[in-house]
mmCIF file of C-alpha atoms in Angstrom:
data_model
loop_
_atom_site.group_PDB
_atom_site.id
_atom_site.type_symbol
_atom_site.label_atom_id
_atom_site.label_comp_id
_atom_site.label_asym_id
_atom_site.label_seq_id
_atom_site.Cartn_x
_atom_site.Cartn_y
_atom_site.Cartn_z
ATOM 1 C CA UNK A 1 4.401 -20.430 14.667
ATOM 2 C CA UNK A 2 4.801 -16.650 13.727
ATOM 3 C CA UNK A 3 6.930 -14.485 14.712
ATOM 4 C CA UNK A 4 5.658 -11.942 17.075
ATOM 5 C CA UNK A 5 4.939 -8.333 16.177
ATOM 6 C CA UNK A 6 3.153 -5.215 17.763
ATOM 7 C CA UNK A 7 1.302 -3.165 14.682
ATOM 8 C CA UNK A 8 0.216 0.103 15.787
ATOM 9 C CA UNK A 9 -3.874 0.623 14.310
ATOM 10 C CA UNK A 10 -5.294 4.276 14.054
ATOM 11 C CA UNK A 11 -8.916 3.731 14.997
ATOM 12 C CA UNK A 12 -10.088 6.886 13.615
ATOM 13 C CA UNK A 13 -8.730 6.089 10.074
ATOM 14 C CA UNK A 14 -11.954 5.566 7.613
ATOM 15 C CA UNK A 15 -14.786 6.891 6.398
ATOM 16 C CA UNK A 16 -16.795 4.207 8.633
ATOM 17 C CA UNK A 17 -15.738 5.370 12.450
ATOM 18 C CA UNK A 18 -14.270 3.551 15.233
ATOM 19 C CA UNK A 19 -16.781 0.703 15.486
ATOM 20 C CA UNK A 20 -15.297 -0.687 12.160
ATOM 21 C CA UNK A 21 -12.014 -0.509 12.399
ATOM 22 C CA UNK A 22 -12.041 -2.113 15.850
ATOM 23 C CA UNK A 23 -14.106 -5.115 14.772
ATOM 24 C CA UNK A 24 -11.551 -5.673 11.633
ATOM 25 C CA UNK A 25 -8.511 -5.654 14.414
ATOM 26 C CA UNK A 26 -10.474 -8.059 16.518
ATOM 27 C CA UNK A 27 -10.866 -9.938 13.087
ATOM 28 C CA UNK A 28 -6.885 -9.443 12.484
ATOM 29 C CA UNK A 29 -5.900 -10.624 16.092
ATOM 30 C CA UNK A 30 -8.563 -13.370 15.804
ATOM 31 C CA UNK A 31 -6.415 -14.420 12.494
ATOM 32 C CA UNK A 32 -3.026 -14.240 14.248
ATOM 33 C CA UNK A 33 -2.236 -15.667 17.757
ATOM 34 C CA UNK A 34 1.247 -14.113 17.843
ATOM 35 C CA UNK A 35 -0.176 -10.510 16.377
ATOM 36 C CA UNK A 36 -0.127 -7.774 19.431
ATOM 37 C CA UNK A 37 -1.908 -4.581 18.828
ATOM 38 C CA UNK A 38 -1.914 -1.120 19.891
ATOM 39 C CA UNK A 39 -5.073 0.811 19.464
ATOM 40 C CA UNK A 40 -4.147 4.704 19.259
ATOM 41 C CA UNK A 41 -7.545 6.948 19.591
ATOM 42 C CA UNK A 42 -9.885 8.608 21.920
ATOM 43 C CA UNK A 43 -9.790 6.575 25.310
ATOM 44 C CA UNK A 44 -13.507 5.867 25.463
ATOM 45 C CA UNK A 45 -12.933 3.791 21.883
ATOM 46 C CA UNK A 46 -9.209 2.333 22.814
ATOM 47 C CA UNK A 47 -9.382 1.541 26.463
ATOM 48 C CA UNK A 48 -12.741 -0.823 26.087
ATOM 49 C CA UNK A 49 -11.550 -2.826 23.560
ATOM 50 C CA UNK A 50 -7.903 -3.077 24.968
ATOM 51 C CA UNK A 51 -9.378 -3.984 28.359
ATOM 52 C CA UNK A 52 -11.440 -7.124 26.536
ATOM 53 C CA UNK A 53 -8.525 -8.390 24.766
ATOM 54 C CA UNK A 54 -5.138 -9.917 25.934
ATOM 55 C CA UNK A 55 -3.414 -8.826 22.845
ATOM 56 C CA UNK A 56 -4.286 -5.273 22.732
ATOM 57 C CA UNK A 57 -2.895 -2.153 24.604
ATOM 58 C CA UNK A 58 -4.899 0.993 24.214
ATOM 59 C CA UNK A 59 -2.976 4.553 23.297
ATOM 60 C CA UNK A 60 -4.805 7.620 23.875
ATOM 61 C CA UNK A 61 -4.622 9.940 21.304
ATOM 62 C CA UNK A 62 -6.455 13.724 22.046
ATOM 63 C CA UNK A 63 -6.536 14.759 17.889
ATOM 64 C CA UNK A 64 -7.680 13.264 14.662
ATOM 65 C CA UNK A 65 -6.349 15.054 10.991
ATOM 66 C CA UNK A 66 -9.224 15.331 8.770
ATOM 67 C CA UNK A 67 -9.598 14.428 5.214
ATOM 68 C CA UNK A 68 -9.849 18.087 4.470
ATOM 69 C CA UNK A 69 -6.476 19.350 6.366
ATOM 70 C CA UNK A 70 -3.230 20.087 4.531
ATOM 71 C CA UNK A 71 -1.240 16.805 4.987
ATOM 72 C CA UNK A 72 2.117 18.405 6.381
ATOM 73 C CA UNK A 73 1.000 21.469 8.407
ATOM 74 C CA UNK A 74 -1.809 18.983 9.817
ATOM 75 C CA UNK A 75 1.331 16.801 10.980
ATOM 76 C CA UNK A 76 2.888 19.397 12.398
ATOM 77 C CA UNK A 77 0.049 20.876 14.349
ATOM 78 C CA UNK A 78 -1.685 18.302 15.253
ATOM 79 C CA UNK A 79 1.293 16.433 17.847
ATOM 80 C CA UNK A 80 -1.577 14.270 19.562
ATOM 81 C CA UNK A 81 -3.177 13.160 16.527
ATOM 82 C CA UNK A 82 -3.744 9.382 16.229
ATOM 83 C CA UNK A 83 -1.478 8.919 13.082
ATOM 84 C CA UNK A 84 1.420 11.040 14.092
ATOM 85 C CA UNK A 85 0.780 9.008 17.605
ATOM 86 C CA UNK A 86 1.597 5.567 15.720
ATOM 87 C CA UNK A 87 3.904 6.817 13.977
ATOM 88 C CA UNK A 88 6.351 8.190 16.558
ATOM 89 C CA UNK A 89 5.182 4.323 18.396
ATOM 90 C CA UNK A 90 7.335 3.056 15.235
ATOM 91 C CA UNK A 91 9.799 5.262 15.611
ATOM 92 C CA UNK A 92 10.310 4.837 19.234
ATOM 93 C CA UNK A 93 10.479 0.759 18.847
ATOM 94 C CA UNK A 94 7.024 0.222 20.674
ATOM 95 C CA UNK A 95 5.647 -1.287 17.425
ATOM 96 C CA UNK A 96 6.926 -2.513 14.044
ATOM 97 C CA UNK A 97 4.549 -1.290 11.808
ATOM 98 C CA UNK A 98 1.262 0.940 11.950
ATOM 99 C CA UNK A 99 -2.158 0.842 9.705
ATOM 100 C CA UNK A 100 -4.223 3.733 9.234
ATOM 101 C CA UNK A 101 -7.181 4.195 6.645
ATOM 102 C CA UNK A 102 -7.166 8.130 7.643
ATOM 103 C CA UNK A 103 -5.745 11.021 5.343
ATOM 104 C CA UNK A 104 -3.202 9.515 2.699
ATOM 105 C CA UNK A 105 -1.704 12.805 2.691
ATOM 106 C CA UNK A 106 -0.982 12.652 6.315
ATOM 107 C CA UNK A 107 -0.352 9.432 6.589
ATOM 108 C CA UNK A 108 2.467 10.164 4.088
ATOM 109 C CA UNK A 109 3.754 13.145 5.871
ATOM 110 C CA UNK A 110 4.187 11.610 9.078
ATOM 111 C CA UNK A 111 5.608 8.739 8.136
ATOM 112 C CA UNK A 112 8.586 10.239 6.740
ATOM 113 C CA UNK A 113 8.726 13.342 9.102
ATOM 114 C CA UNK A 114 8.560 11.186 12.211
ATOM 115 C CA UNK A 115 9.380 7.784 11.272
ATOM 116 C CA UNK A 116 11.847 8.577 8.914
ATOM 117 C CA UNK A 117 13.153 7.343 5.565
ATOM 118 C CA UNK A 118 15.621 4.549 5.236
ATOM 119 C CA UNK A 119 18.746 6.097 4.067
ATOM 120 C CA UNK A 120 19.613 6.478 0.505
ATOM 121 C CA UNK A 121 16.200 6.597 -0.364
ATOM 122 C CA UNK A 122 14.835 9.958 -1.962
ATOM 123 C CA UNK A 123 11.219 9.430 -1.805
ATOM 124 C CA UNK A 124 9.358 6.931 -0.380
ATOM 125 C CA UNK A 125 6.142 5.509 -2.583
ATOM 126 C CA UNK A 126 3.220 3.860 -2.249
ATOM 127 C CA UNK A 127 2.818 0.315 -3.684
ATOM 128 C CA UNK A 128 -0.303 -0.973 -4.430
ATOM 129 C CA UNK A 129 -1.134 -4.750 -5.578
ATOM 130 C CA UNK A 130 -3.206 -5.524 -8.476
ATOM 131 C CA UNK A 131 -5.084 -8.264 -9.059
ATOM 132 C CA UNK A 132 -3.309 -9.181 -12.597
ATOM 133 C CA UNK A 133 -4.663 -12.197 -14.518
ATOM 134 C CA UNK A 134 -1.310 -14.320 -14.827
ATOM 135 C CA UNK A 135 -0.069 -13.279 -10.891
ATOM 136 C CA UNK A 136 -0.531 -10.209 -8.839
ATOM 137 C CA UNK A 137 1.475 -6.865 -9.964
ATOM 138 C CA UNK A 138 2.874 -4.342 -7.924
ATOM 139 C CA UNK A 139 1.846 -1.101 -9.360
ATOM 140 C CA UNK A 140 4.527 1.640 -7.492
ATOM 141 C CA UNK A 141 4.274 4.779 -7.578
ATOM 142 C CA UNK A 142 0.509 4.705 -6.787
ATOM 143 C CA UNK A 143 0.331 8.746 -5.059
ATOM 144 C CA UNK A 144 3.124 9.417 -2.653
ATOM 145 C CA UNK A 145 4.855 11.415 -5.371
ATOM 146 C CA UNK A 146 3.188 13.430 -8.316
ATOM 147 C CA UNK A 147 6.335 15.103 -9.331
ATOM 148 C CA UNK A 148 9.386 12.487 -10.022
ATOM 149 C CA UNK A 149 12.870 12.841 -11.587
ATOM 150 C CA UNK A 150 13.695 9.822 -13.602
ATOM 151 C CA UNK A 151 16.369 8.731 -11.001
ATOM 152 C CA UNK A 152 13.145 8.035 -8.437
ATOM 153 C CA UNK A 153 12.208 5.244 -10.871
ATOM 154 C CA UNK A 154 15.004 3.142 -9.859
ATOM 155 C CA UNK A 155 14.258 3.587 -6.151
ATOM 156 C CA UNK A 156 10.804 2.583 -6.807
ATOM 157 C CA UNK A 157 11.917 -0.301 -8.913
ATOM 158 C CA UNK A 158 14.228 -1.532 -6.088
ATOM 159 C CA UNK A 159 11.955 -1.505 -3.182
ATOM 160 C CA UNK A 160 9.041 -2.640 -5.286
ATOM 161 C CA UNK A 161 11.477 -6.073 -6.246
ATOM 162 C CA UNK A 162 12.011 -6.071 -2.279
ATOM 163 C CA UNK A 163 8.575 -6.074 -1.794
ATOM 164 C CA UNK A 164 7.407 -8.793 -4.372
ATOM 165 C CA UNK A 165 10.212 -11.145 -3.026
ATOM 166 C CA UNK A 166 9.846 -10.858 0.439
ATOM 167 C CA UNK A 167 5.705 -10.369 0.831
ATOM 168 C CA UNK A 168 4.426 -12.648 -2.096
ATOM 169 C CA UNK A 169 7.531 -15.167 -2.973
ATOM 170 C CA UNK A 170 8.286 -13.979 -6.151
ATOM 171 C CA UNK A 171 12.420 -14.973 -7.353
ATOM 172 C CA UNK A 172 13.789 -12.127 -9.519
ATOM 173 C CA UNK A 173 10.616 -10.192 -9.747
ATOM 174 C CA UNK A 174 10.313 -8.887 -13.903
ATOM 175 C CA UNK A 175 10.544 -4.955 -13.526
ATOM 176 C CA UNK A 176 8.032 -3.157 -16.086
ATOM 177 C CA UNK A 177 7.942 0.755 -16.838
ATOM 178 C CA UNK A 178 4.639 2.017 -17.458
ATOM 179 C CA UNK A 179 4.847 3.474 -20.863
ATOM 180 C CA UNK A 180 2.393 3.935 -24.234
ATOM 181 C CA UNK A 181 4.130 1.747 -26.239
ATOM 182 C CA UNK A 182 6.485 -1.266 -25.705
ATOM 183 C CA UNK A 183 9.373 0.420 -27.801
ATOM 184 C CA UNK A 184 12.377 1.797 -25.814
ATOM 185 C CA UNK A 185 11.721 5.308 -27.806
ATOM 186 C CA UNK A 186 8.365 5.542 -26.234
ATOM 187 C CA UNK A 187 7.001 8.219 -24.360
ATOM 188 C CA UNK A 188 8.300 11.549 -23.449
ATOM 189 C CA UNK A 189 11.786 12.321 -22.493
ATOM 190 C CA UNK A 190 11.052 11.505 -18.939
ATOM 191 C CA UNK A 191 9.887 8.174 -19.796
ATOM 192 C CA UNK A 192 13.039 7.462 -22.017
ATOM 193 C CA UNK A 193 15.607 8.717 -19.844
ATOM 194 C CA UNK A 194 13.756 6.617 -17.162
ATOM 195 C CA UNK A 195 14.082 3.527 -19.078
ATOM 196 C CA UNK A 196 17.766 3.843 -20.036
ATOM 197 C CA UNK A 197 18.462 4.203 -16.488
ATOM 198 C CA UNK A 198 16.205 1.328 -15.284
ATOM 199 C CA UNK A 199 18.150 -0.596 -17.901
ATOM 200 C CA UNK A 200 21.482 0.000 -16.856
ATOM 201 C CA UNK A 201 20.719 -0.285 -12.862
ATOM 202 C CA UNK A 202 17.671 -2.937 -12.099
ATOM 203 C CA UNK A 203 18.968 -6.340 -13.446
ATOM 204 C CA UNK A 204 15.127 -7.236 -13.236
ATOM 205 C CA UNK A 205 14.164 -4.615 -16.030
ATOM 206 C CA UNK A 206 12.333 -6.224 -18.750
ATOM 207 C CA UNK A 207 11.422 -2.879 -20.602
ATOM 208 C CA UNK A 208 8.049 -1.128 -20.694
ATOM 209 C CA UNK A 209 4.919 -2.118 -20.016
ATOM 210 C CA UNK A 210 1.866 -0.561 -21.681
ATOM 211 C CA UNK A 211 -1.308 0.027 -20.244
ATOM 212 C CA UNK A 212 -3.308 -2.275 -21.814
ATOM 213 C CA UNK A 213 -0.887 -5.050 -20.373
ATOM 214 C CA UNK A 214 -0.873 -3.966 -17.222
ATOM 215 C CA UNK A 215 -3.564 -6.475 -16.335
ATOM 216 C CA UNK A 216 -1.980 -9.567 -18.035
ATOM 217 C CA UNK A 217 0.528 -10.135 -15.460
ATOM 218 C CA UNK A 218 3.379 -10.047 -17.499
ATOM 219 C CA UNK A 219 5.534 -7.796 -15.078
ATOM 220 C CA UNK A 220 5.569 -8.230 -11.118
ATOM 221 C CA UNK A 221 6.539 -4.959 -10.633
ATOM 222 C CA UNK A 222 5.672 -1.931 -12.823
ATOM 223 C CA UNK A 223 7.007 1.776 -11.863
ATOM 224 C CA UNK A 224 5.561 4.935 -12.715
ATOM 225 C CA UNK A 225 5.257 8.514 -11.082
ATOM 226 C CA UNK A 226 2.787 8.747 -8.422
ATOM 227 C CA UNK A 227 0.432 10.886 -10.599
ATOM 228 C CA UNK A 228 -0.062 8.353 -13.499
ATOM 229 C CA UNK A 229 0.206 5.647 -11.087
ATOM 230 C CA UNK A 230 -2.735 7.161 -9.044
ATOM 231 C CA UNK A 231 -5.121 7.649 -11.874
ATOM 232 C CA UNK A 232 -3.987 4.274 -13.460
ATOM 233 C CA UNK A 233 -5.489 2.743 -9.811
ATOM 234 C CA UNK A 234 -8.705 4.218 -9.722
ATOM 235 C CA UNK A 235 -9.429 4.180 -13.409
ATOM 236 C CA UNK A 236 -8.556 -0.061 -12.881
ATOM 237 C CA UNK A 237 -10.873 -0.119 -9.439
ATOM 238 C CA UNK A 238 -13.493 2.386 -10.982
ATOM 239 C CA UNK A 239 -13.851 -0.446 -14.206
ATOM 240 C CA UNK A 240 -13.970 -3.396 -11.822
ATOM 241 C CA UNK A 241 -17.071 -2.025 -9.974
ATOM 242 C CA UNK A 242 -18.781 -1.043 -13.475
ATOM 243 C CA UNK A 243 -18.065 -4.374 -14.749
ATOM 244 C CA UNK A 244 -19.656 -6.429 -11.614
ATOM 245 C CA UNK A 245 -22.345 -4.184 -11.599
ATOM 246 C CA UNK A 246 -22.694 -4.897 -15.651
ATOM 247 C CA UNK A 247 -22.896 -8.429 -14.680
ATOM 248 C CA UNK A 248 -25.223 -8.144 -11.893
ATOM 249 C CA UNK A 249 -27.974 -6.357 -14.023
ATOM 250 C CA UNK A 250 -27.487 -8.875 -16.877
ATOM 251 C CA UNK A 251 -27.990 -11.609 -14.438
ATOM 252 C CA UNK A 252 -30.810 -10.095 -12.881
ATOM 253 C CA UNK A 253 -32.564 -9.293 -16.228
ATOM 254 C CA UNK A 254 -34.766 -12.134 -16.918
ATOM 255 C CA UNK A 255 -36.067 -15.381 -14.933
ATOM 256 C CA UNK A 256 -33.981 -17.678 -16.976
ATOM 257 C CA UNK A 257 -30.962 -15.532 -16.067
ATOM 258 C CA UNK A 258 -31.384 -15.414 -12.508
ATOM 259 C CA UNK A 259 -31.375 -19.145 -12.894
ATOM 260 C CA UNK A 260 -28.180 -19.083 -14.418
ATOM 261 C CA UNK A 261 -26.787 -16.751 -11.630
ATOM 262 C CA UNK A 262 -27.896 -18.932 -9.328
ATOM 263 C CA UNK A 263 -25.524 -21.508 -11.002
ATOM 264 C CA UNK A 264 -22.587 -18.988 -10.933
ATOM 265 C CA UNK A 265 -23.043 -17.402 -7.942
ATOM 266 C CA UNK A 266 -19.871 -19.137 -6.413
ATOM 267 C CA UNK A 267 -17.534 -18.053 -9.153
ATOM 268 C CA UNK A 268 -18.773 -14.882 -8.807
ATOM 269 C CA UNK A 269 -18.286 -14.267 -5.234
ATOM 270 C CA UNK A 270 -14.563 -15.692 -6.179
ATOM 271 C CA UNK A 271 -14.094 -12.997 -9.073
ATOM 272 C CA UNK A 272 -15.490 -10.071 -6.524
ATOM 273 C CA UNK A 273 -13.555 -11.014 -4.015
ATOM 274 C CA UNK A 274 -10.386 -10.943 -6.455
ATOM 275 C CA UNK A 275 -11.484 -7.622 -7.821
ATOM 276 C CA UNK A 276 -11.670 -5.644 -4.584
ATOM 277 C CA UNK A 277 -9.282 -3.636 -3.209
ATOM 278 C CA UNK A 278 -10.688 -5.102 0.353
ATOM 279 C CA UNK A 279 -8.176 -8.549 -0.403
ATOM 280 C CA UNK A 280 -5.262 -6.410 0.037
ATOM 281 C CA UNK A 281 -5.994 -4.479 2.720
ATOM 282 C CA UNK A 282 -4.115 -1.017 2.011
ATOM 283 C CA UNK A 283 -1.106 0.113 0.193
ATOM 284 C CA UNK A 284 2.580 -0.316 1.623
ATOM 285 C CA UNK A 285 4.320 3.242 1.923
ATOM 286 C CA UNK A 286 7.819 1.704 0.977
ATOM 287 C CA UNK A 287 10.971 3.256 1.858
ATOM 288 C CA UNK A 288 10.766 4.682 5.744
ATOM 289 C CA UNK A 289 12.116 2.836 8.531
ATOM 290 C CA UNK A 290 8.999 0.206 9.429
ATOM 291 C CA UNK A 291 6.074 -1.112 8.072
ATOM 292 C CA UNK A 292 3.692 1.763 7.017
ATOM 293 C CA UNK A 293 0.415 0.538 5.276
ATOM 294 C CA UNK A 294 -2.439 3.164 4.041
ATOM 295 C CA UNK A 295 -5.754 1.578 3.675
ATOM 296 C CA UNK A 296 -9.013 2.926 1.665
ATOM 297 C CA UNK A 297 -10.616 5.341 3.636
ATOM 298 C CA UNK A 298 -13.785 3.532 2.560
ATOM 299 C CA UNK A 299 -12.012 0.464 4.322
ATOM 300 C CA UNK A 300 -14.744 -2.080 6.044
ATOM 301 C CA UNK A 301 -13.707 -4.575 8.945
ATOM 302 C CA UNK A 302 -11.926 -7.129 6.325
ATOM 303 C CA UNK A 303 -10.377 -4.450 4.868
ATOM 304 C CA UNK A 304 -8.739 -3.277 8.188
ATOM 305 C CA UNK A 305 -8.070 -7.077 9.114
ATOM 306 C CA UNK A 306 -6.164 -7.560 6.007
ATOM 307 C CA UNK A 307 -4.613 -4.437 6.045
ATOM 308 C CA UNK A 308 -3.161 -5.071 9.726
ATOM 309 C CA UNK A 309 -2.217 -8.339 8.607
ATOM 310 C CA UNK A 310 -0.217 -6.820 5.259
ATOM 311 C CA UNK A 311 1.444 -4.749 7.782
ATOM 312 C CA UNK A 312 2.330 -7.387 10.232
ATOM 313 C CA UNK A 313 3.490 -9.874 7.311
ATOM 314 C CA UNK A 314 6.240 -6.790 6.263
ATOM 315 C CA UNK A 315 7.330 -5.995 9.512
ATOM 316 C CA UNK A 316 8.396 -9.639 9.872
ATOM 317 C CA UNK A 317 10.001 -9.903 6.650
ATOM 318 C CA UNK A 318 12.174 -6.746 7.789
ATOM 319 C CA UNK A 319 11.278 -4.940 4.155
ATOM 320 C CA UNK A 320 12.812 -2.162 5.366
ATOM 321 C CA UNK A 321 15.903 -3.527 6.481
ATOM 322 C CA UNK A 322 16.204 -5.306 2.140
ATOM 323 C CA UNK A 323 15.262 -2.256 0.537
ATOM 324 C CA UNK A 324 18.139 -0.419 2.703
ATOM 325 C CA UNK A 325 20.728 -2.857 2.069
ATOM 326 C CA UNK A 326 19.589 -2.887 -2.156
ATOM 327 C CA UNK A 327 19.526 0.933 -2.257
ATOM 328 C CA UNK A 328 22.901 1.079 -0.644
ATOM 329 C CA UNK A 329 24.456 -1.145 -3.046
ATOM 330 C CA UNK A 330 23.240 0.922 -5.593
ATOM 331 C CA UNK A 331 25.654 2.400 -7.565
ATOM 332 C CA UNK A 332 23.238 5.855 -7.776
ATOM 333 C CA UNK A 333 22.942 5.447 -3.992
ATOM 334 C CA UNK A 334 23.102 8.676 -2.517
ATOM 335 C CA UNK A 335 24.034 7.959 1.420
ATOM 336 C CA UNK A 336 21.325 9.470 3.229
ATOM 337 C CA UNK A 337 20.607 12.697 1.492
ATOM 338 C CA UNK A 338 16.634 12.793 1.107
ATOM 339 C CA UNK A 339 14.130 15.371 0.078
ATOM 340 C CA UNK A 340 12.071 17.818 1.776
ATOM 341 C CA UNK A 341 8.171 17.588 1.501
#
């Protein structure tokens, strides 16, 4: 038996509406019996749904941030808006963690304006798990932060081993920096200073990892600034959807092939499903004080299931709590001192 947690869920997150991200919580609380939900939106799409399910408590929120909006003035504008809502729900203990598939940007903004960071950490990240051929990789900085100092490396590198240990079992997770050649005297001088310092304060770094490799497996976590890390994502997801559709047409190109698909049409329902972002629901945002996961904003219902459930399965393992107590110990730590947006 589970633990039991409360995950906030912004229904008007994603490009879909309401309708889907309801029917993927339903999905998520049909998953897990000790899972408790609170649905922040518009009362005529909360209070419905809460009033049909035991496990669900509706919120009303009165504003949504668009895609569109500037991420931080949006925030601080918009006080009603259904992610600042969940938000200040994790702040104010009514629920360990909150999902939203809305605005990245916003999502980011509020969750370290009202939620907070965990102290000692500069900038919180976004992790986001790739489907790696020898075991899944944890690909951090993935957005959150375009501009980085070298010294934000580390931090990434210690919540990402947090991460990987508690949320997928992995002892002594191998560190990777994201770099264009495996040589230590790689890259520019951002990338070298980075690695010296990795080297002398993550016991887990096993040097650079280049991009090619990335998809091998050979690191469980691999660090880079969130505006490499960003176009390293979509350039991976963007290949994966060429590539099935590659093997669709070839498939459906003759009679004799679409016997053969017909053959292979299990494995390849296996190799999609492995291939979509959908399997892991949303990125963490790692480093503020709960469990903060940003889905696609193209997110369907499994999507927002799994997503929920990613968030449910870190608020239990108290990431925040290990990526406090690794940054403190730290010898770079700086206690408490964060950045401004």
């Amino acid at each position: 038996m589970a633990e039991p947690v409360t995950i906030a869920v912004d229904v008007m997150g994603g490009d879909h509406g309401p309708a889907v991200v309801l029917r993927g919580a339903y999905q998520a609380l049909q998953n897990d019996p000790d899972l408790h939900l609170l649905l922040v939106g518009p009362a005529d799409e909360v209070e419905p749904f809460a009033a049909a399910h035991d496990r669900a408590r509706a919120v009303v929120a009165t504003e949504v941030i668009e895609m569109g909006e500037h991420p931080a003035g949006a925030v601080r504008a918009k006080k009603d808006s259904s992610i600042v809502v969940g938000c200040r729900l994790v702040k104010e203990g009514e629920a360990t963690g909150f999902f939203s598939a809305g605005s990245t940007g916003a999502c980011l903004a509020a969750a370290t304006l009202v939620v907070g960071r965990v102290k000692g950490v500069k900038r919180p990240a976004l992790g986001q798990i790739l489907p790696a051929y020898a075991r899944p990789t944890l690909l951090i900085d993935v957005g959150a932060n375009a501009d980085c100092k070298p010294e934000y490396l580390v931090q990434f590198a210690q919540m990402g081993t947090a991460y990987m240990t508690a949320l997928m079992g992995v002892e002594s997770p191998r560190v990777g920096l994201l770099n264009i050649g495996s040589e230590e005297t790689k890259g520019d001088a951002f990338a070298q200073e980075a690695y010296q310092l990795l080297g002398r304060q993550v016991p887990q770094f096993a040097g650079n990892c280049e991009g090619g490799n990335l998809m091998a497996g050979d690191f469980d976590v691999v660090v880079t600034d969130g505006f490499t890390g960003n176009v390293c994502l979509k350039t991976i997801e963007g290949t994966a959807k060429t590539l099935m559709k590659y093997v669709k047409d070839g498939l459906m190109s003759s009679a004799l092939s679409k016997v053969g698909a017909l053959l292979v049409k299990g494995s390849l329902a296996d190799l999609k499903t492995k291939l979509s972002p959908d399997t892991y629901g949303g990125a963490p945002l790692l480093g503020v004080k709960g469990a903060v996961i940003v889905g696609h904003g193209s997110s369907n219902e499994t999507a927002v299931a799994n997503g929920i459930a990613v968030a449910a399965s870190t608020a239990r393992a108290d990431v925040a709590g290990v990526i406090g107590r690794l940054v403190a110990a730290s010898p770079k730590a700086d206690a408490g001192k964060g950045e401004d947006l």
